[in-house]
Amino acid sequence: MYCPYCGEKLALVLHDQEGLIPYCKNCGEYRFPQFATAVSMVVTNRAKDKIMLAKHKGQDDYILIAGYIKKGETAEKTVTREFREETKLNVVKYKYMSSRYHESHNVLMLNFLVIAENGEPVIDQAELEEVMWFSPEEALEHIRKDSDAEHFLKNALPELKNKF
Ligand SMILES: [Zn+2]
């Protein structure tokens, strides 16, 4: 690990409250590890009886619609922007659900439950192969197994019965 500001090799130094934290002795500053942040969306329709899943090019199984948060952007803004970019549909309502750190991509995923406006999604063909509406049971069958998407979907489905 190297200092992102000066390039000095970082050493783990005991921080009063945080335990062992990478420290740059050149800058005299703790350098907390950096990671990306992204939103992931469990998208439902107004009737809350369908779930939208996406399939990426070259993949067999489905995942949730997701996207990186741009620097300076709020997670809430990313939800509405990213969903519109990927489906050409608008977000009617959203609610934050939970988060999970994804090690291999070094990204903290923030999961939202999203109600989309009625209509057929028009996808960005450069990124996605297909976006489809499923019943909640079908969505559980088709979602990528042991993925963050599956974890978030299972967590969000009981919430469909509640008003939000
Ligand atoms: Zn430094």
Coordinates of N, CA and C and ligand atoms in Angstrom, one line a residue:
M1 N 0.8 -1.2 0.0 CA 0.0 0.0 0.0 C 0.9 1.3 0.0
Y2 N 0.5 2.2 -0.9 CA 1.3 3.4 -1.0 C 0.4 4.6 -0.8
C3 N 1.0 5.7 -0.3 CA 0.2 6.9 -0.1 C -0.3 7.5 -1.4
P4 N -1.7 7.7 -1.5 CA -2.2 8.2 -2.8 C -1.8 9.6 -3.1
Y5 N -1.2 10.3 -2.1 CA -0.9 11.7 -2.4 C 0.6 11.9 -2.7
C6 N 1.5 11.1 -2.0 CA 2.9 11.3 -2.2 C 3.6 10.1 -2.7
G7 N 3.0 8.9 -2.7 CA 3.6 7.7 -3.2 C 4.5 7.0 -2.2
E8 N 4.6 7.5 -1.0 CA 5.4 6.9 0.1 C 4.7 5.5 0.5
K9 N 5.6 4.5 0.8 CA 5.1 3.2 1.3 C 4.4 3.5 2.7
L10 N 3.2 2.9 2.8 CA 2.4 3.1 4.0 C 2.8 2.0 5.1
A11 N 2.8 2.4 6.3 CA 3.0 1.4 7.4 C 1.7 1.4 8.3
L12 N 1.4 0.2 8.8 CA 0.2 0.2 9.7 C 0.6 0.7 11.1
V13 N -0.1 1.7 11.5 CA 0.2 2.4 12.8 C -1.1 2.4 13.6
L14 N -1.0 2.2 14.9 CA -2.2 2.2 15.8 C -2.8 3.6 15.9
H15 N -4.1 3.6 15.5 CA -4.9 4.9 15.6 C -5.7 4.8 16.9
D16 N -5.9 5.9 17.6 CA -6.6 6.0 18.9 C -7.9 5.2 18.8
Q17 N -8.7 5.5 17.9 CA -10.1 4.9 17.9 C -10.3 3.8 16.9
E18 N -9.4 3.8 15.8 CA -9.8 2.9 14.7 C -8.9 1.6 14.6
G19 N -8.0 1.4 15.5 CA -7.1 0.3 15.4 C -6.0 0.5 14.4
L20 N -5.5 -0.5 13.8 CA -4.3 -0.4 12.9 C -4.8 0.2 11.6
I21 N -4.2 1.3 11.2 CA -4.6 2.0 10.0 C -3.3 2.4 9.2
P22 N -3.4 2.3 7.9 CA -2.2 2.7 7.1 C -1.8 4.1 7.3
Y23 N -0.5 4.4 7.5 CA -0.1 5.7 7.9 C 1.1 6.1 7.0
C24 N 1.1 7.4 6.5 CA 2.2 7.9 5.7 C 3.0 8.8 6.6
K25 N 4.3 8.3 6.7 CA 5.1 9.1 7.6 C 5.7 10.4 6.9
N26 N 5.7 10.4 5.6 CA 6.1 11.6 4.8 C 5.0 12.7 5.0
C27 N 3.8 12.4 4.8 CA 2.7 13.4 5.0 C 2.3 13.6 6.5
G28 N 2.6 12.6 7.3 CA 2.2 12.7 8.7 C 0.7 12.5 8.9
E29 N 0.1 11.7 8.0 CA -1.4 11.5 8.0 C -1.7 10.0 7.9
Y30 N -2.8 9.7 8.5 CA -3.4 8.3 8.3 C -4.0 8.3 6.9
R31 N -3.9 7.2 6.2 CA -4.5 7.1 4.9 C -5.5 5.9 4.9
F32 N -6.7 6.3 5.2 CA -7.8 5.2 5.3 C -7.9 4.6 3.9
P33 N -8.0 3.2 3.9 CA -8.1 2.6 2.6 C -9.3 3.1 1.7
Q34 N -9.0 3.3 0.5 CA -10.0 3.8 -0.4 C -10.8 2.7 -1.1
F35 N -12.0 2.9 -1.5 CA -12.8 1.9 -2.2 C -13.8 2.7 -3.0
A36 N -14.4 2.1 -4.0 CA -15.5 2.7 -4.8 C -16.8 2.5 -4.1
T37 N -17.8 3.3 -4.5 CA -19.2 3.0 -4.0 C -20.1 2.9 -5.3
A38 N -21.1 2.0 -5.1 CA -22.0 1.8 -6.2 C -23.4 1.6 -5.6
V39 N -24.4 1.8 -6.5 CA -25.8 1.5 -6.1 C -26.2 0.2 -6.8
S40 N -27.0 -0.6 -6.1 CA -27.6 -1.7 -6.7 C -29.1 -1.6 -6.5
M41 N -29.9 -2.0 -7.4 CA -31.4 -1.7 -7.3 C -32.2 -3.0 -7.5
V42 N -33.1 -3.2 -6.5 CA -34.1 -4.2 -6.6 C -35.3 -3.4 -7.2
V43 N -35.6 -3.5 -8.5 CA -36.6 -2.7 -9.1 C -37.9 -3.4 -9.2
T44 N -39.0 -2.8 -8.8 CA -40.3 -3.3 -8.9 C -41.2 -2.4 -9.6
N45 N -42.4 -2.8 -10.0 CA -43.4 -2.0 -10.7 C -44.3 -1.4 -9.7
R46 N -45.2 -0.5 -10.2 CA -46.1 0.2 -9.2 C -47.0 -0.8 -8.4
A47 N -47.4 -1.9 -9.0 CA -48.2 -2.9 -8.3 C -47.4 -3.7 -7.4
K48 N -46.1 -3.6 -7.5 CA -45.1 -4.3 -6.6 C -45.3 -5.9 -6.7
D49 N -45.7 -6.3 -8.0 CA -45.8 -7.8 -8.2 C -44.8 -8.3 -9.2
K50 N -43.9 -7.4 -9.6 CA -42.8 -7.9 -10.6 C -41.5 -7.3 -10.2
I51 N -40.4 -8.0 -10.6 CA -39.1 -7.6 -10.3 C -38.3 -7.5 -11.6
M52 N -37.6 -6.4 -11.8 CA -36.8 -6.3 -13.0 C -35.3 -6.8 -12.8
L53 N -34.9 -7.7 -13.7 CA -33.5 -8.2 -13.7 C -32.9 -7.9 -15.0
A54 N -31.6 -7.8 -15.0 CA -30.8 -7.5 -16.2 C -29.8 -8.6 -16.5
K55 N -29.6 -8.8 -17.7 CA -28.6 -9.8 -18.2 C -27.5 -9.1 -18.9
H56 N -26.2 -9.3 -18.5 CA -25.1 -8.6 -19.2 C -24.7 -9.5 -20.4
K57 N -24.1 -8.9 -21.4 CA -23.6 -9.6 -22.6 C -22.8 -10.7 -22.2
G58 N -23.0 -11.9 -22.8 CA -22.2 -13.0 -22.6 C -22.4 -13.8 -21.3
Q59 N -23.5 -13.4 -20.5 CA -23.8 -14.1 -19.3 C -25.1 -14.9 -19.4
D60 N -25.2 -15.9 -18.7 CA -26.4 -16.8 -18.7 C -27.4 -16.4 -17.7
D61 N -26.9 -15.9 -16.5 CA -27.8 -15.6 -15.4 C -28.1 -14.1 -15.3
Y62 N -29.0 -13.7 -14.4 CA -29.4 -12.4 -14.3 C -28.9 -11.7 -13.0
I63 N -28.7 -10.4 -13.1 CA -28.3 -9.7 -11.9 C -29.2 -8.5 -11.7
L64 N -29.0 -7.7 -10.7 CA -29.7 -6.5 -10.5 C -29.1 -5.3 -11.3
I65 N -29.9 -4.3 -11.6 CA -29.3 -3.2 -12.2 C -28.5 -2.4 -11.2
A66 N -27.3 -2.0 -11.6 CA -26.4 -1.4 -10.7 C -25.5 -0.4 -11.4
G67 N -24.9 0.5 -10.7 CA -24.0 1.4 -11.3 C -23.1 2.2 -10.3
Y68 N -21.9 2.6 -10.7 CA -21.0 3.3 -9.8 C -21.5 4.7 -9.5
I69 N -21.3 5.1 -8.3 CA -21.6 6.5 -7.9 C -20.5 7.4 -8.4
K70 N -20.8 8.5 -9.2 CA -19.8 9.4 -9.7 C -19.3 10.2 -8.6
K71 N -18.0 10.7 -8.7 CA -17.5 11.5 -7.7 C -18.3 12.8 -7.5
G72 N -18.7 13.1 -6.3 CA -19.5 14.3 -6.1 C -21.0 14.1 -6.2
E73 N -21.4 13.0 -6.6 CA -22.8 12.7 -6.8 C -23.4 12.0 -5.5
T74 N -24.6 12.2 -5.2 CA -25.2 11.5 -4.1 C -25.7 10.1 -4.6
A75 N -25.8 9.2 -3.6 CA -26.3 7.8 -4.0 C -27.7 7.9 -4.6
E76 N -28.5 8.8 -4.0 CA -29.9 9.0 -4.5 C -30.0 9.4 -5.9
K77 N -29.1 10.3 -6.3 CA -29.0 10.8 -7.6 C -28.6 9.7 -8.6
T78 N -27.6 8.9 -8.1 CA -27.1 7.8 -9.0 C -28.3 6.8 -9.3
V79 N -29.1 6.6 -8.3 CA -30.3 5.6 -8.5 C -31.1 6.1 -9.7
T80 N -31.5 7.4 -9.7 CA -32.4 7.9 -10.7 C -31.7 8.0 -12.0
R81 N -30.5 8.5 -12.0 CA -29.7 8.7 -13.2 C -29.4 7.3 -13.9
E82 N -28.8 6.4 -13.1 CA -28.4 5.1 -13.7 C -29.6 4.3 -14.2
F83 N -30.7 4.4 -13.5 CA -31.9 3.6 -13.9 C -32.4 4.1 -15.2
R84 N -32.4 5.4 -15.3 CA -32.9 6.1 -16.6 C -31.9 5.8 -17.7
E85 N -30.6 5.8 -17.5 CA -29.7 5.5 -18.5 C -29.8 4.1 -19.0
E86 N -30.0 3.2 -18.1 CA -30.0 1.8 -18.5 C -31.4 1.3 -19.1
T87 N -32.5 1.9 -18.7 CA -33.8 1.4 -19.2 C -34.7 2.5 -19.9
K88 N -34.3 3.7 -19.8 CA -35.1 4.9 -20.4 C -36.4 5.0 -19.6
L89 N -36.5 4.4 -18.5 CA -37.7 4.6 -17.6 C -37.3 5.4 -16.4
N90 N -38.3 6.1 -15.8 CA -38.0 6.9 -14.6 C -38.3 6.2 -13.3
V91 N -37.6 6.6 -12.3 CA -37.8 6.1 -11.0 C -39.0 6.9 -10.3
V92 N -40.0 6.2 -9.8 CA -41.1 6.8 -9.1 C -40.8 7.1 -7.7
K93 N -40.1 6.1 -7.0 CA -39.9 6.2 -5.6 C -38.7 5.2 -5.3
Y94 N -38.0 5.5 -4.3 CA -36.9 4.5 -3.9 C -36.7 4.6 -2.4
K95 N -36.1 3.6 -1.9 CA -35.9 3.5 -0.5 C -34.6 2.7 -0.2
Y96 N -33.7 3.2 0.6 CA -32.5 2.6 0.9 C -32.7 1.3 1.7
M97 N -32.1 0.2 1.4 CA -32.3 -1.0 2.1 C -31.1 -1.4 3.0
S98 N -29.9 -1.8 2.3 CA -28.8 -2.2 3.1 C -27.5 -2.1 2.2
S99 N -26.4 -2.4 2.8 CA -25.1 -2.3 2.0 C -24.3 -3.6 2.2
R100 N -23.4 -3.8 1.3 CA -22.5 -4.9 1.4 C -21.2 -4.6 0.6
Y101 N -20.1 -4.9 1.2 CA -18.8 -4.7 0.6 C -18.4 -5.9 -0.3
H102 N -18.1 -5.6 -1.6 CA -17.7 -6.6 -2.5 C -16.2 -6.6 -2.7
E103 N -15.6 -7.6 -2.2 CA -14.1 -7.6 -2.1 C -13.4 -7.6 -3.5
S104 N -13.8 -8.4 -4.4 CA -13.1 -8.5 -5.7 C -13.1 -7.3 -6.5
H105 N -14.2 -6.5 -6.4 CA -14.2 -5.2 -7.1 C -13.9 -4.0 -6.2
N106 N -13.6 -4.3 -4.9 CA -13.3 -3.2 -3.9 C -14.3 -2.1 -4.0
V107 N -15.6 -2.5 -3.8 CA -16.7 -1.6 -3.9 C -17.7 -1.8 -2.8
L108 N -18.2 -0.7 -2.2 CA -19.3 -0.8 -1.3 C -20.6 -0.7 -2.1
M109 N -21.4 -1.7 -2.1 CA -22.7 -1.6 -2.8 C -23.8 -1.2 -1.8
L110 N -24.5 -0.1 -2.2 CA -25.6 0.4 -1.5 C -26.9 -0.1 -2.2
N111 N -27.7 -0.9 -1.5 CA -28.9 -1.4 -2.2 C -30.1 -0.6 -1.9
F112 N -30.8 -0.3 -3.0 CA -32.1 0.4 -2.9 C -33.2 -0.4 -3.5
L113 N -34.4 -0.3 -2.9 CA -35.6 -0.8 -3.4 C -36.2 0.3 -4.2
V114 N -36.5 0.0 -5.5 CA -36.9 1.1 -6.4 C -38.3 0.8 -7.1
I115 N -39.2 1.7 -7.1 CA -40.4 1.6 -7.9 C -40.2 2.3 -9.2
A116 N -40.4 1.6 -10.3 CA -40.2 2.2 -11.6 C -41.6 2.6 -12.2
E117 N -41.6 3.6 -13.1 CA -42.8 3.9 -13.8 C -43.2 2.8 -14.7
N118 N -44.5 2.7 -15.0 CA -44.9 1.6 -15.9 C -44.4 1.8 -17.3
G119 N -44.1 0.8 -18.0 CA -43.6 0.9 -19.4 C -42.6 -0.2 -19.6
E120 N -42.3 -0.4 -20.9 CA -41.3 -1.4 -21.3 C -39.9 -0.8 -21.3
P121 N -38.9 -1.4 -20.7 CA -37.6 -0.9 -20.7 C -36.9 -0.9 -22.0
V122 N -36.2 0.2 -22.4 CA -35.4 0.2 -23.6 C -34.0 0.3 -23.2
I123 N -33.2 -0.8 -23.5 CA -31.9 -0.9 -22.9 C -30.8 -0.3 -23.7
D124 N -29.7 0.0 -23.0 CA -28.5 0.4 -23.6 C -27.8 -0.8 -24.1
Q125 N -27.8 -1.1 -25.4 CA -27.3 -2.3 -25.9 C -25.7 -2.5 -25.8
A126 N -25.1 -1.4 -25.5 CA -23.6 -1.5 -25.3 C -23.3 -2.3 -24.0
E127 N -24.1 -2.2 -23.0 CA -23.9 -2.8 -21.7 C -24.7 -4.0 -21.4
L128 N -25.9 -4.0 -21.8 CA -26.9 -5.0 -21.4 C -27.4 -5.8 -22.6
E129 N -27.7 -7.1 -22.4 CA -28.2 -7.9 -23.4 C -29.7 -7.9 -23.3
E130 N -30.2 -7.8 -22.1 CA -31.6 -8.0 -21.9 C -32.0 -7.4 -20.5
V131 N -33.2 -6.8 -20.4 CA -33.8 -6.5 -19.1 C -35.2 -7.0 -19.1
M132 N -35.6 -7.8 -18.1 CA -36.9 -8.4 -18.1 C -37.6 -8.3 -16.8
W133 N -38.9 -8.3 -16.8 CA -39.8 -8.4 -15.6 C -40.0 -9.8 -15.3
F134 N -39.9 -10.2 -14.0 CA -40.2 -11.5 -13.5 C -41.1 -11.4 -12.4
S135 N -41.8 -12.5 -12.1 CA -42.5 -12.6 -10.8 C -41.5 -12.7 -9.7
P136 N -41.8 -12.4 -8.5 CA -40.7 -12.5 -7.4 C -40.2 -13.9 -7.3
E137 N -41.0 -14.9 -7.5 CA -40.5 -16.3 -7.5 C -39.6 -16.6 -8.6
E138 N -39.9 -16.2 -9.8 CA -39.1 -16.4 -11.0 C -37.7 -15.6 -10.8
A139 N -37.8 -14.4 -10.2 CA -36.6 -13.6 -10.0 C -35.6 -14.4 -9.2
L140 N -36.2 -15.0 -8.1 CA -35.3 -15.8 -7.2 C -34.6 -17.0 -7.9
E141 N -35.4 -17.5 -8.9 CA -34.8 -18.6 -9.7 C -33.7 -18.2 -10.6
H142 N -33.9 -17.0 -11.2 CA -33.0 -16.6 -12.3 C -31.8 -15.8 -11.9
I143 N -31.9 -15.3 -10.6 CA -30.8 -14.4 -10.2 C -29.5 -15.2 -10.0
R144 N -28.4 -14.6 -10.2 CA -27.1 -15.3 -10.1 C -26.9 -15.8 -8.7
K145 N -26.6 -17.1 -8.6 CA -26.6 -17.7 -7.2 C -25.3 -17.3 -6.5
D146 N -25.5 -17.1 -5.2 CA -24.4 -16.7 -4.2 C -23.8 -15.4 -4.6
S147 N -24.6 -14.5 -5.2 CA -24.1 -13.2 -5.6 C -24.6 -12.1 -4.6
D148 N -24.0 -11.0 -4.7 CA -24.6 -9.8 -3.9 C -26.0 -9.6 -4.4
A149 N -26.3 -9.7 -5.7 CA -27.6 -9.5 -6.2 C -28.6 -10.4 -5.5
E150 N -28.3 -11.7 -5.4 CA -29.2 -12.6 -4.7 C -29.4 -12.2 -3.3
H151 N -28.3 -11.9 -2.6 CA -28.4 -11.4 -1.2 C -29.4 -10.2 -1.1
F152 N -29.2 -9.2 -1.9 CA -30.1 -8.0 -1.8 C -31.5 -8.3 -2.2
L153 N -31.7 -9.2 -3.2 CA -33.1 -9.6 -3.6 C -33.8 -10.3 -2.5
K154 N -33.2 -11.2 -1.9 CA -33.8 -11.9 -0.8 C -34.1 -11.0 0.4
N155 N -33.3 -10.0 0.6 CA -33.5 -9.1 1.7 C -34.6 -8.1 1.4
A156 N -34.8 -7.8 0.1 CA -35.8 -6.8 -0.3 C -37.2 -7.4 -0.5
L157 N -37.3 -8.6 -0.9 CA -38.7 -9.2 -1.3 C -39.7 -9.0 -0.2
P158 N -39.4 -9.3 1.1 CA -40.4 -9.2 2.1 C -41.0 -7.7 2.2
E159 N -40.1 -6.8 1.8 CA -40.5 -5.4 1.9 C -41.5 -4.9 0.9
L160 N -41.7 -5.8 -0.1 CA -42.7 -5.4 -1.2 C -44.1 -5.4 -0.6
K161 N -44.3 -6.2 0.5 CA -45.7 -6.2 1.1 C -45.9 -5.0 1.9
N162 N -44.9 -4.2 2.3 CA -45.1 -3.0 3.1 C -45.3 -1.8 2.2
K163 N -45.9 -0.8 2.7 CA -46.1 0.5 2.0 C -44.8 1.3 2.2
F164 N -44.3 1.8 1.1 CA -43.2 2.7 1.2 C -43.2 3.9 0.2
Ligands
ZN1 ZN 2.0 10.7 1.8

